[in-house]
Amino acid sequence: MSVALAGVAAPASEAYQLDLRMPGASSDLQSVLKGASLLVQEASAEGKDGQDVLASARADYNRIVSALFSEGYYSGVVSIRLDGREAASIPPLDAPASVSRVTVSIQSGPKFHFSRAAVAPVAPGTKLPEGYAKGAVAKSGVIVEAADAATSGWQDVGHAKAQVASQNIVADHRASVLSSEIGIDPGPLVTFGRLETEGNKRLRTKRLREMAGFPAGERYDPKKLDKMQARLRRTGIFSSVSVTEAQAVNPDDSLDFTLSVVEQKPRKIGFGAELSSDAGLGLSGYWLHRNLLGGGERLRVDSAVSGIGGTTGGVDYSLGARLERPATFNPDTSAYLETELSRKDEVDYEQNAFDIGFGVSRIFSDKLTADLAIKYGVSRVTDSSGTTFFRQVYLPGTVTWDGRDNKLDATDGYYAQVGFTPFVGLGGDTGTGAQLTGDLRAYRGFGANDRFVLAGRLQLGRVFGSTLEETPRDYLFYSGGGGTVRGQPYQSLGVQVLNGGTLKTGGTEFVGLSGEARFGITDTIGAVAFYDYGYVAGGGESGSQAGAGLGLRYKTGIGPIRLDVGFPVKGDTGSGAQIYLGIGQAF
């Protein structure tokens, strides 16, 4: 095979003409070799003098041979000529002033297979790469993977200083086979020793150690170090977290570590916006202090205004604050105090509310979290039937499993959140009962780079115990709008059973279904087709609605910008198009 790549002449320095010859090489091997060669990558670049070309040519000998080894070719012959002279024979200080023609000839030779593929000793449970076996193609990378897997296997069971002790790799060029023997030195069984810390300035060292949760005295396990670093990064206090192990094991077979951190600026401000043709414009913002009292305490103040220019009531307001202390009971449990003032001006009612409470959140793993709180809430609701006061103590609890590959733009994985909130009424207008909710999502990508994604969502809700009249409005369910059924007006589906059937309110039962087909048009632009369904019931009445439509997505560093246009397809709660604009996928 011969490939000619010609450059365009430049007044100062012409690009060289490249003649690339790879006789007998498969298309896959050709692609690997081209990717390894600097001369191929720079063939059309102008401004390269002879010294530059010679430097690339001398580097290409090793790069091309290494690429051949990576594919199992150990008898390859590489020739690189610069205007007819073998590049390897040109002294570096005698480079030509310019090069007009480069000829690269690669004879790959036969493909080698393993005649022996051994590594020992191996820790129990170690999984070696499948390609490291007698008869398999003898790729050099597989040998490295086998050595890494063997050492990692010993480290996973407590041998922190496991390393490769010997290598015996012999190529038989006559038989085109490779014999590989790797010897491993597991080293001693190690426990975690002392932890030194550095880099913290505003955060107290004692609190840094508490948040890190260093497992001193326990058997060495690299996963525990990874968990410690993830734990510290989650706090948001640090821009950098790194752990370095000591060079040598202590006489008692313990191993010391150094934790190095770099603190972020303590304060942060953020803003958000969302636009819907029926609910109007929503604006939100927050102010955050990452280390309020020097112990990693996070104070966050949130404010939001929604319904600006909407047709589903007036303007809603909320102002809340949350003070959270990480590593309160153990390194993975945070405690918090939070409070919120809010006002809702909906089509059928107005509500002023105040909530305050204490809670704890626990991170069990990278995917599993739980939250439990005890709170007091009071609200005044005004509608056509008059004014009602709700007062209750409630215990909101949630368990969340998040197995998505990307929280803002998932292409694979599952998400599940279950919430259970028992509440006890403290007045004649408020009943006693419980709210149960569920939010289940699934994602599956297809094609190169998951350019086509199917996404589905199931939402469930039910109120038990209290009657519809005695249930605080925030525990009832509506359907319609961007979070439930796109194409239907916001909270357009409820029930009309109070006050003789003339007053609409939320229901005590809810089911929501959503499906999306997401198509990647370019690397940054995508299209979405969606269908949503909602069902609400309560007080002996029920109803359903559905909507469908199309959307556009524009990917940014903070998530895709979302534009959806939905239309009603079932139910009598709406007509005409509804438009939704926000950041992140709909779910």
PDB file of C-alpha atoms in Angstrom, residues 117 164 174 223 386 523 544 562:
ATOM      1  CA  ALA A 117       1.344 -16.551  29.464  1.00  0.00           C
ATOM      2  CA  VAL A 164       6.569  -6.908  39.700  1.00  0.00           C
ATOM      3  CA  ARG A 174      10.932 -18.557  13.667  1.00  0.00           C
ATOM      4  CA  LYS A 223     -10.831   1.536  47.964  1.00  0.00           C
ATOM      5  CA  GLY A 386     -62.522  30.768  53.176  1.00  0.00           C
ATOM      6  CA  ASP A 523     -21.683  16.807  19.090  1.00  0.00           C
ATOM      7  CA  SER A 544     -56.109  11.810  33.304  1.00  0.00           C
ATOM      8  CA  ARG A 562     -33.487  22.535  26.965  1.00  0.00           C
TER       9      ARG A 562
END
